[in-house]
């Protein structure tokens, strides 16, 4: 079941009947559901009661009441996509309007394809996210395979360009949550190590470079991460918020490992073995704590590229992280919306 949604009518939909407009956007919505929502006053245009036959006008805000989840597709959404994968990617939809789809990407699902992966990655499953549109949505940024959380897709080329420009201009704000080995000190700080690819062909592992050596290290790029400690488990582990000021490959994982506090479950950067150079005990918490990567794109704020209105999205924790929070006695509700903002 979705929550209440406020959707702005785009210019291309000017003059459409409200019932037809809604059923195009929400295939699970029947005519009877539209009529009932109108009678009960749950469906409104610019705050006013409406009839199903009313015409929508560009720029109006439609209040849509909570709706049941869309039914699972009865046939494959596209050639090569199984019913199970189509259902999985559709259930990952966190929020959508006529221009943007936001996913809460599950851990273990790559953003884009690689050798031997077929089409089982977000980009390969976007055929199942058309929802009546002629063009499939396109990724405008990416997350690592084992990182969960908010991932944006644009439903038109124009919106893709504008969102891409916003990410490049760093006008979006992304906040990640993680559990890291040990407790960073000070409790809030900025990491400025540069990053350069390490290893042989095909390797994505990054090596940190001291800021003074970036300009003289071939292939190195500047990278900046802000971190803030939200909660701690004695001196053994910490719940941290991370903001990538730049957007380099594996930036958050490499930066936290370099300062001696790898992300729990990160086998690539020392978070799953006795390799923590901080306090020496390693990053395995054991017990009920999952060995999966504990890194989640929790919150994303941006200006809507069409309406100009501010949009803030929050993604629930994946199952393995939610279990860890419960085991450690931490509550999501106790965290400030943005730990980096002053009181």
mmCIF file with all atom_site columns, C-alpha atoms in Angstrom, residues 95-274:
data_model
loop_
_atom_site.group_PDB
_atom_site.id
_atom_site.type_symbol
_atom_site.label_atom_id
_atom_site.label_alt_id
_atom_site.label_comp_id
_atom_site.label_asym_id
_atom_site.label_entity_id
_atom_site.label_seq_id
_atom_site.pdbx_PDB_ins_code
_atom_site.Cartn_x
_atom_site.Cartn_y
_atom_site.Cartn_z
_atom_site.occupancy
_atom_site.B_iso_or_equiv
_atom_site.pdbx_formal_charge
_atom_site.auth_seq_id
_atom_site.auth_comp_id
_atom_site.auth_asym_id
_atom_site.auth_atom_id
_atom_site.pdbx_PDB_model_num
ATOM 1   C CA . UNK A 1 95  ? 8.217  6.852   -5.584  1.00 0.00 ? 95  UNK A CA 1
ATOM 2   C CA . UNK A 1 96  ? 7.295  7.940   -9.094  1.00 0.00 ? 96  UNK A CA 1
ATOM 3   C CA . UNK A 1 97  ? 5.621  10.709  -11.036 1.00 0.00 ? 97  UNK A CA 1
ATOM 4   C CA . UNK A 1 98  ? 5.334  11.450  -14.764 1.00 0.00 ? 98  UNK A CA 1
ATOM 5   C CA . UNK A 1 99  ? 9.033  12.297  -15.028 1.00 0.00 ? 99  UNK A CA 1
ATOM 6   C CA . UNK A 1 100 ? 11.035 10.273  -12.497 1.00 0.00 ? 100 UNK A CA 1
ATOM 7   C CA . UNK A 1 101 ? 11.047 6.812   -10.943 1.00 0.00 ? 101 UNK A CA 1
ATOM 8   C CA . UNK A 1 102 ? 12.906 6.292   -7.655  1.00 0.00 ? 102 UNK A CA 1
ATOM 9   C CA . UNK A 1 103 ? 13.881 2.756   -6.676  1.00 0.00 ? 103 UNK A CA 1
ATOM 10  C CA . UNK A 1 104 ? 14.926 1.397   -3.312  1.00 0.00 ? 104 UNK A CA 1
ATOM 11  C CA . UNK A 1 105 ? 17.529 -0.847  -4.953  1.00 0.00 ? 105 UNK A CA 1
ATOM 12  C CA . UNK A 1 106 ? 17.961 -4.157  -3.157  1.00 0.00 ? 106 UNK A CA 1
ATOM 13  C CA . UNK A 1 107 ? 21.491 -5.243  -2.196  1.00 0.00 ? 107 UNK A CA 1
ATOM 14  C CA . UNK A 1 108 ? 23.095 -7.705  -4.593  1.00 0.00 ? 108 UNK A CA 1
ATOM 15  C CA . UNK A 1 109 ? 21.464 -6.261  -7.723  1.00 0.00 ? 109 UNK A CA 1
ATOM 16  C CA . UNK A 1 110 ? 23.950 -4.437  -10.001 1.00 0.00 ? 110 UNK A CA 1
ATOM 17  C CA . UNK A 1 111 ? 22.964 -1.045  -11.405 1.00 0.00 ? 111 UNK A CA 1
ATOM 18  C CA . UNK A 1 112 ? 24.380 -1.952  -14.808 1.00 0.00 ? 112 UNK A CA 1
ATOM 19  C CA . UNK A 1 113 ? 25.471 -5.114  -16.569 1.00 0.00 ? 113 UNK A CA 1
ATOM 20  C CA . UNK A 1 114 ? 28.816 -6.850  -16.743 1.00 0.00 ? 114 UNK A CA 1
ATOM 21  C CA . UNK A 1 115 ? 30.170 -10.065 -18.134 1.00 0.00 ? 115 UNK A CA 1
ATOM 22  C CA . UNK A 1 116 ? 28.044 -13.088 -17.298 1.00 0.00 ? 116 UNK A CA 1
ATOM 23  C CA . UNK A 1 117 ? 25.208 -11.092 -15.694 1.00 0.00 ? 117 UNK A CA 1
ATOM 24  C CA . UNK A 1 118 ? 22.722 -11.235 -18.583 1.00 0.00 ? 118 UNK A CA 1
ATOM 25  C CA . UNK A 1 119 ? 20.021 -8.635  -18.051 1.00 0.00 ? 119 UNK A CA 1
ATOM 26  C CA . UNK A 1 120 ? 19.622 -9.177  -14.306 1.00 0.00 ? 120 UNK A CA 1
ATOM 27  C CA . UNK A 1 121 ? 20.632 -5.663  -13.346 1.00 0.00 ? 121 UNK A CA 1
ATOM 28  C CA . UNK A 1 122 ? 18.595 -2.487  -12.945 1.00 0.00 ? 122 UNK A CA 1
ATOM 29  C CA . UNK A 1 123 ? 19.387 -1.207  -16.438 1.00 0.00 ? 123 UNK A CA 1
ATOM 30  C CA . UNK A 1 124 ? 18.386 -4.555  -17.951 1.00 0.00 ? 124 UNK A CA 1
ATOM 31  C CA . UNK A 1 125 ? 15.087 -4.653  -16.059 1.00 0.00 ? 125 UNK A CA 1
ATOM 32  C CA . UNK A 1 126 ? 13.828 -1.168  -16.942 1.00 0.00 ? 126 UNK A CA 1
ATOM 33  C CA . UNK A 1 127 ? 11.505 -2.627  -19.588 1.00 0.00 ? 127 UNK A CA 1
ATOM 34  C CA . UNK A 1 128 ? 9.377  -3.702  -16.613 1.00 0.00 ? 128 UNK A CA 1
ATOM 35  C CA . UNK A 1 129 ? 9.238  -0.075  -15.410 1.00 0.00 ? 129 UNK A CA 1
ATOM 36  C CA . UNK A 1 130 ? 7.604  1.556   -18.440 1.00 0.00 ? 130 UNK A CA 1
ATOM 37  C CA . UNK A 1 131 ? 4.163  1.759   -16.742 1.00 0.00 ? 131 UNK A CA 1
ATOM 38  C CA . UNK A 1 132 ? 2.510  2.652   -20.037 1.00 0.00 ? 132 UNK A CA 1
ATOM 39  C CA . UNK A 1 133 ? 5.245  4.947   -21.388 1.00 0.00 ? 133 UNK A CA 1
ATOM 40  C CA . UNK A 1 134 ? 6.672  4.417   -24.882 1.00 0.00 ? 134 UNK A CA 1
ATOM 41  C CA . UNK A 1 135 ? 10.284 4.694   -23.740 1.00 0.00 ? 135 UNK A CA 1
ATOM 42  C CA . UNK A 1 136 ? 11.907 2.714   -20.976 1.00 0.00 ? 136 UNK A CA 1
ATOM 43  C CA . UNK A 1 137 ? 13.326 4.804   -18.106 1.00 0.00 ? 137 UNK A CA 1
ATOM 44  C CA . UNK A 1 138 ? 17.074 5.363   -17.951 1.00 0.00 ? 138 UNK A CA 1
ATOM 45  C CA . UNK A 1 139 ? 19.534 5.427   -15.052 1.00 0.00 ? 139 UNK A CA 1
ATOM 46  C CA . UNK A 1 140 ? 20.949 8.840   -14.178 1.00 0.00 ? 140 UNK A CA 1
ATOM 47  C CA . UNK A 1 141 ? 23.445 7.598   -11.548 1.00 0.00 ? 141 UNK A CA 1
ATOM 48  C CA . UNK A 1 142 ? 24.464 4.244   -10.059 1.00 0.00 ? 142 UNK A CA 1
ATOM 49  C CA . UNK A 1 143 ? 25.058 2.365   -6.828  1.00 0.00 ? 143 UNK A CA 1
ATOM 50  C CA . UNK A 1 144 ? 27.536 -0.441  -6.185  1.00 0.00 ? 144 UNK A CA 1
ATOM 51  C CA . UNK A 1 145 ? 26.071 -3.932  -6.534  1.00 0.00 ? 145 UNK A CA 1
ATOM 52  C CA . UNK A 1 146 ? 25.990 -4.607  -2.786  1.00 0.00 ? 146 UNK A CA 1
ATOM 53  C CA . UNK A 1 147 ? 24.938 -1.091  -1.770  1.00 0.00 ? 147 UNK A CA 1
ATOM 54  C CA . UNK A 1 148 ? 21.185 -0.668  -1.309  1.00 0.00 ? 148 UNK A CA 1
ATOM 55  C CA . UNK A 1 149 ? 19.009 2.410   -1.403  1.00 0.00 ? 149 UNK A CA 1
ATOM 56  C CA . UNK A 1 150 ? 17.726 5.254   -3.549  1.00 0.00 ? 150 UNK A CA 1
ATOM 57  C CA . UNK A 1 151 ? 18.425 5.085   -7.267  1.00 0.00 ? 151 UNK A CA 1
ATOM 58  C CA . UNK A 1 152 ? 16.829 7.527   -9.735  1.00 0.00 ? 152 UNK A CA 1
ATOM 59  C CA . UNK A 1 153 ? 15.635 6.792   -13.259 1.00 0.00 ? 153 UNK A CA 1
ATOM 60  C CA . UNK A 1 154 ? 14.386 9.401   -15.733 1.00 0.00 ? 154 UNK A CA 1
ATOM 61  C CA . UNK A 1 155 ? 11.280 8.636   -17.807 1.00 0.00 ? 155 UNK A CA 1
ATOM 62  C CA . UNK A 1 156 ? 12.184 10.949  -20.707 1.00 0.00 ? 156 UNK A CA 1
ATOM 63  C CA . UNK A 1 157 ? 15.484 12.023  -22.327 1.00 0.00 ? 157 UNK A CA 1
ATOM 64  C CA . UNK A 1 158 ? 14.909 15.656  -21.340 1.00 0.00 ? 158 UNK A CA 1
ATOM 65  C CA . UNK A 1 159 ? 14.551 14.768  -17.660 1.00 0.00 ? 159 UNK A CA 1
ATOM 66  C CA . UNK A 1 160 ? 17.572 12.459  -17.875 1.00 0.00 ? 160 UNK A CA 1
ATOM 67  C CA . UNK A 1 161 ? 19.699 15.362  -19.121 1.00 0.00 ? 161 UNK A CA 1
ATOM 68  C CA . UNK A 1 162 ? 18.508 17.698  -16.385 1.00 0.00 ? 162 UNK A CA 1
ATOM 69  C CA . UNK A 1 163 ? 19.007 15.188  -13.597 1.00 0.00 ? 163 UNK A CA 1
ATOM 70  C CA . UNK A 1 164 ? 22.437 14.300  -14.971 1.00 0.00 ? 164 UNK A CA 1
ATOM 71  C CA . UNK A 1 165 ? 23.375 17.973  -14.914 1.00 0.00 ? 165 UNK A CA 1
ATOM 72  C CA . UNK A 1 166 ? 22.157 18.257  -11.303 1.00 0.00 ? 166 UNK A CA 1
ATOM 73  C CA . UNK A 1 167 ? 24.321 15.315  -10.195 1.00 0.00 ? 167 UNK A CA 1
ATOM 74  C CA . UNK A 1 168 ? 27.360 16.718  -12.021 1.00 0.00 ? 168 UNK A CA 1
ATOM 75  C CA . UNK A 1 169 ? 26.770 20.178  -10.520 1.00 0.00 ? 169 UNK A CA 1
ATOM 76  C CA . UNK A 1 170 ? 26.403 18.553  -7.066  1.00 0.00 ? 170 UNK A CA 1
ATOM 77  C CA . UNK A 1 171 ? 23.090 20.291  -6.391  1.00 0.00 ? 171 UNK A CA 1
ATOM 78  C CA . UNK A 1 172 ? 21.641 16.998  -5.162  1.00 0.00 ? 172 UNK A CA 1
ATOM 79  C CA . UNK A 1 173 ? 22.276 15.859  -1.588  1.00 0.00 ? 173 UNK A CA 1
ATOM 80  C CA . UNK A 1 174 ? 22.777 12.179  -0.824  1.00 0.00 ? 174 UNK A CA 1
ATOM 81  C CA . UNK A 1 175 ? 23.058 10.796  2.697   1.00 0.00 ? 175 UNK A CA 1
ATOM 82  C CA . UNK A 1 176 ? 24.139 7.200   3.205   1.00 0.00 ? 176 UNK A CA 1
ATOM 83  C CA . UNK A 1 177 ? 23.882 5.143   6.379   1.00 0.00 ? 177 UNK A CA 1
ATOM 84  C CA . UNK A 1 178 ? 26.495 2.553   7.329   1.00 0.00 ? 178 UNK A CA 1
ATOM 85  C CA . UNK A 1 179 ? 27.789 0.507   10.220  1.00 0.00 ? 179 UNK A CA 1
ATOM 86  C CA . UNK A 1 180 ? 31.568 0.765   10.431  1.00 0.00 ? 180 UNK A CA 1
ATOM 87  C CA . UNK A 1 181 ? 34.204 -1.002  12.480  1.00 0.00 ? 181 UNK A CA 1
ATOM 88  C CA . UNK A 1 182 ? 35.263 1.006   15.530  1.00 0.00 ? 182 UNK A CA 1
ATOM 89  C CA . UNK A 1 183 ? 34.201 4.594   16.174  1.00 0.00 ? 183 UNK A CA 1
ATOM 90  C CA . UNK A 1 184 ? 35.636 7.436   14.052  1.00 0.00 ? 184 UNK A CA 1
ATOM 91  C CA . UNK A 1 185 ? 37.209 10.300  15.961  1.00 0.00 ? 185 UNK A CA 1
ATOM 92  C CA . UNK A 1 186 ? 36.354 13.130  15.857  1.00 0.00 ? 186 UNK A CA 1
ATOM 93  C CA . UNK A 1 187 ? 32.640 12.285  15.672  1.00 0.00 ? 187 UNK A CA 1
ATOM 94  C CA . UNK A 1 188 ? 32.220 14.495  12.626  1.00 0.00 ? 188 UNK A CA 1
ATOM 95  C CA . UNK A 1 189 ? 34.755 15.195  9.939   1.00 0.00 ? 189 UNK A CA 1
ATOM 96  C CA . UNK A 1 190 ? 35.770 15.352  6.285   1.00 0.00 ? 190 UNK A CA 1
ATOM 97  C CA . UNK A 1 191 ? 37.958 12.867  4.388   1.00 0.00 ? 191 UNK A CA 1
ATOM 98  C CA . UNK A 1 192 ? 39.920 14.239  1.426   1.00 0.00 ? 192 UNK A CA 1
ATOM 99  C CA . UNK A 1 193 ? 42.038 11.342  0.156   1.00 0.00 ? 193 UNK A CA 1
ATOM 100 C CA . UNK A 1 194 ? 42.299 11.091  -3.609  1.00 0.00 ? 194 UNK A CA 1
ATOM 101 C CA . UNK A 1 195 ? 41.387 7.822   -5.331  1.00 0.00 ? 195 UNK A CA 1
ATOM 102 C CA . UNK A 1 196 ? 43.111 5.836   -8.065  1.00 0.00 ? 196 UNK A CA 1
ATOM 103 C CA . UNK A 1 197 ? 42.290 2.431   -9.546  1.00 0.00 ? 197 UNK A CA 1
ATOM 104 C CA . UNK A 1 198 ? 44.376 -0.399  -8.162  1.00 0.00 ? 198 UNK A CA 1
ATOM 105 C CA . UNK A 1 199 ? 45.122 -3.838  -9.540  1.00 0.00 ? 199 UNK A CA 1
ATOM 106 C CA . UNK A 1 200 ? 44.837 -5.417  -12.951 1.00 0.00 ? 200 UNK A CA 1
ATOM 107 C CA . UNK A 1 201 ? 42.425 -5.145  -15.820 1.00 0.00 ? 201 UNK A CA 1
ATOM 108 C CA . UNK A 1 202 ? 38.771 -5.207  -14.791 1.00 0.00 ? 202 UNK A CA 1
ATOM 109 C CA . UNK A 1 203 ? 39.485 -4.472  -11.127 1.00 0.00 ? 203 UNK A CA 1
ATOM 110 C CA . UNK A 1 204 ? 37.406 -1.701  -9.563  1.00 0.00 ? 204 UNK A CA 1
ATOM 111 C CA . UNK A 1 205 ? 39.240 -1.631  -6.253  1.00 0.00 ? 205 UNK A CA 1
ATOM 112 C CA . UNK A 1 206 ? 40.403 1.873   -5.411  1.00 0.00 ? 206 UNK A CA 1
ATOM 113 C CA . UNK A 1 207 ? 43.529 2.970   -3.569  1.00 0.00 ? 207 UNK A CA 1
ATOM 114 C CA . UNK A 1 208 ? 43.620 6.133   -1.483  1.00 0.00 ? 208 UNK A CA 1
ATOM 115 C CA . UNK A 1 209 ? 46.200 8.815   -2.243  1.00 0.00 ? 209 UNK A CA 1
ATOM 116 C CA . UNK A 1 210 ? 47.315 11.582  0.108   1.00 0.00 ? 210 UNK A CA 1
ATOM 117 C CA . UNK A 1 211 ? 45.966 14.989  -0.999  1.00 0.00 ? 211 UNK A CA 1
ATOM 118 C CA . UNK A 1 212 ? 49.505 16.282  -1.541  1.00 0.00 ? 212 UNK A CA 1
ATOM 119 C CA . UNK A 1 213 ? 50.240 13.401  -3.951  1.00 0.00 ? 213 UNK A CA 1
ATOM 120 C CA . UNK A 1 214 ? 47.100 13.547  -6.095  1.00 0.00 ? 214 UNK A CA 1
ATOM 121 C CA . UNK A 1 215 ? 48.514 15.822  -8.798  1.00 0.00 ? 215 UNK A CA 1
ATOM 122 C CA . UNK A 1 216 ? 51.627 13.667  -9.215  1.00 0.00 ? 216 UNK A CA 1
ATOM 123 C CA . UNK A 1 217 ? 49.836 10.282  -9.177  1.00 0.00 ? 217 UNK A CA 1
ATOM 124 C CA . UNK A 1 218 ? 48.728 9.095   -12.606 1.00 0.00 ? 218 UNK A CA 1
ATOM 125 C CA . UNK A 1 219 ? 44.983 8.501   -12.786 1.00 0.00 ? 219 UNK A CA 1
ATOM 126 C CA . UNK A 1 220 ? 44.279 9.856   -9.295  1.00 0.00 ? 220 UNK A CA 1
ATOM 127 C CA . UNK A 1 221 ? 41.166 11.969  -8.773  1.00 0.00 ? 221 UNK A CA 1
ATOM 128 C CA . UNK A 1 222 ? 40.224 14.212  -5.893  1.00 0.00 ? 222 UNK A CA 1
ATOM 129 C CA . UNK A 1 223 ? 37.489 12.867  -3.621  1.00 0.00 ? 223 UNK A CA 1
ATOM 130 C CA . UNK A 1 224 ? 35.740 14.307  -0.578  1.00 0.00 ? 224 UNK A CA 1
ATOM 131 C CA . UNK A 1 225 ? 33.467 12.597  1.956   1.00 0.00 ? 225 UNK A CA 1
ATOM 132 C CA . UNK A 1 226 ? 31.760 14.065  5.016   1.00 0.00 ? 226 UNK A CA 1
ATOM 133 C CA . UNK A 1 227 ? 30.956 11.694  7.884   1.00 0.00 ? 227 UNK A CA 1
ATOM 134 C CA . UNK A 1 228 ? 29.064 11.981  11.170  1.00 0.00 ? 228 UNK A CA 1
ATOM 135 C CA . UNK A 1 229 ? 28.660 9.433   13.973  1.00 0.00 ? 229 UNK A CA 1
ATOM 136 C CA . UNK A 1 230 ? 24.989 8.935   14.881  1.00 0.00 ? 230 UNK A CA 1
ATOM 137 C CA . UNK A 1 231 ? 25.257 6.089   17.424  1.00 0.00 ? 231 UNK A CA 1
ATOM 138 C CA . UNK A 1 232 ? 27.942 3.747   18.743  1.00 0.00 ? 232 UNK A CA 1
ATOM 139 C CA . UNK A 1 233 ? 28.335 0.246   20.178  1.00 0.00 ? 233 UNK A CA 1
ATOM 140 C CA . UNK A 1 234 ? 30.930 1.008   22.821  1.00 0.00 ? 234 UNK A CA 1
ATOM 141 C CA . UNK A 1 235 ? 34.187 1.255   20.886  1.00 0.00 ? 235 UNK A CA 1
ATOM 142 C CA . UNK A 1 236 ? 33.432 -1.719  18.639  1.00 0.00 ? 236 UNK A CA 1
ATOM 143 C CA . UNK A 1 237 ? 31.197 -0.224  15.941  1.00 0.00 ? 237 UNK A CA 1
ATOM 144 C CA . UNK A 1 238 ? 29.361 2.929   14.919  1.00 0.00 ? 238 UNK A CA 1
ATOM 145 C CA . UNK A 1 239 ? 26.285 3.925   12.950  1.00 0.00 ? 239 UNK A CA 1
ATOM 146 C CA . UNK A 1 240 ? 27.486 6.705   10.679  1.00 0.00 ? 240 UNK A CA 1
ATOM 147 C CA . UNK A 1 241 ? 25.980 9.052   8.108   1.00 0.00 ? 241 UNK A CA 1
ATOM 148 C CA . UNK A 1 242 ? 28.099 9.625   5.000   1.00 0.00 ? 242 UNK A CA 1
ATOM 149 C CA . UNK A 1 243 ? 27.785 12.338  2.349   1.00 0.00 ? 243 UNK A CA 1
ATOM 150 C CA . UNK A 1 244 ? 29.801 11.904  -0.858  1.00 0.00 ? 244 UNK A CA 1
ATOM 151 C CA . UNK A 1 245 ? 30.699 15.438  -1.921  1.00 0.00 ? 245 UNK A CA 1
ATOM 152 C CA . UNK A 1 246 ? 32.272 13.924  -5.026  1.00 0.00 ? 246 UNK A CA 1
ATOM 153 C CA . UNK A 1 247 ? 31.024 10.762  -6.706  1.00 0.00 ? 247 UNK A CA 1
ATOM 154 C CA . UNK A 1 248 ? 33.978 8.425   -7.273  1.00 0.00 ? 248 UNK A CA 1
ATOM 155 C CA . UNK A 1 249 ? 33.845 4.642   -7.603  1.00 0.00 ? 249 UNK A CA 1
ATOM 156 C CA . UNK A 1 250 ? 33.792 2.962   -4.151  1.00 0.00 ? 250 UNK A CA 1
ATOM 157 C CA . UNK A 1 251 ? 34.488 6.371   -2.589  1.00 0.00 ? 251 UNK A CA 1
ATOM 158 C CA . UNK A 1 252 ? 32.690 5.861   0.731   1.00 0.00 ? 252 UNK A CA 1
ATOM 159 C CA . UNK A 1 253 ? 33.992 2.331   1.220   1.00 0.00 ? 253 UNK A CA 1
ATOM 160 C CA . UNK A 1 254 ? 37.607 3.197   0.391   1.00 0.00 ? 254 UNK A CA 1
ATOM 161 C CA . UNK A 1 255 ? 37.595 6.396   2.461   1.00 0.00 ? 255 UNK A CA 1
ATOM 162 C CA . UNK A 1 256 ? 36.201 4.734   5.586   1.00 0.00 ? 256 UNK A CA 1
ATOM 163 C CA . UNK A 1 257 ? 38.661 1.852   5.288   1.00 0.00 ? 257 UNK A CA 1
ATOM 164 C CA . UNK A 1 258 ? 41.571 4.278   4.872   1.00 0.00 ? 258 UNK A CA 1
ATOM 165 C CA . UNK A 1 259 ? 40.806 6.029   8.170   1.00 0.00 ? 259 UNK A CA 1
ATOM 166 C CA . UNK A 1 260 ? 40.650 2.647   9.910   1.00 0.00 ? 260 UNK A CA 1
ATOM 167 C CA . UNK A 1 261 ? 36.873 2.140   9.998   1.00 0.00 ? 261 UNK A CA 1
ATOM 168 C CA . UNK A 1 262 ? 35.782 -0.125  7.125   1.00 0.00 ? 262 UNK A CA 1
ATOM 169 C CA . UNK A 1 263 ? 32.101 -0.703  6.474   1.00 0.00 ? 263 UNK A CA 1
ATOM 170 C CA . UNK A 1 264 ? 30.849 -3.906  8.105   1.00 0.00 ? 264 UNK A CA 1
ATOM 171 C CA . UNK A 1 265 ? 30.568 -6.705  5.549   1.00 0.00 ? 265 UNK A CA 1
ATOM 172 C CA . UNK A 1 266 ? 32.877 -5.060  3.004   1.00 0.00 ? 266 UNK A CA 1
ATOM 173 C CA . UNK A 1 267 ? 35.148 -7.884  1.863   1.00 0.00 ? 267 UNK A CA 1
ATOM 174 C CA . UNK A 1 268 ? 36.826 -5.704  -0.757  1.00 0.00 ? 268 UNK A CA 1
ATOM 175 C CA . UNK A 1 269 ? 38.035 -3.080  1.740   1.00 0.00 ? 269 UNK A CA 1
ATOM 176 C CA . UNK A 1 270 ? 38.683 -5.093  4.903   1.00 0.00 ? 270 UNK A CA 1
ATOM 177 C CA . UNK A 1 271 ? 35.230 -5.010  6.434   1.00 0.00 ? 271 UNK A CA 1
ATOM 178 C CA . UNK A 1 272 ? 34.763 -8.784  6.664   1.00 0.00 ? 272 UNK A CA 1
ATOM 179 C CA . UNK A 1 273 ? 38.054 -9.953  8.187   1.00 0.00 ? 273 UNK A CA 1
ATOM 180 C CA . UNK A 1 274 ? 40.651 -9.157  10.808  1.00 0.00 ? 274 UNK A CA 1
#
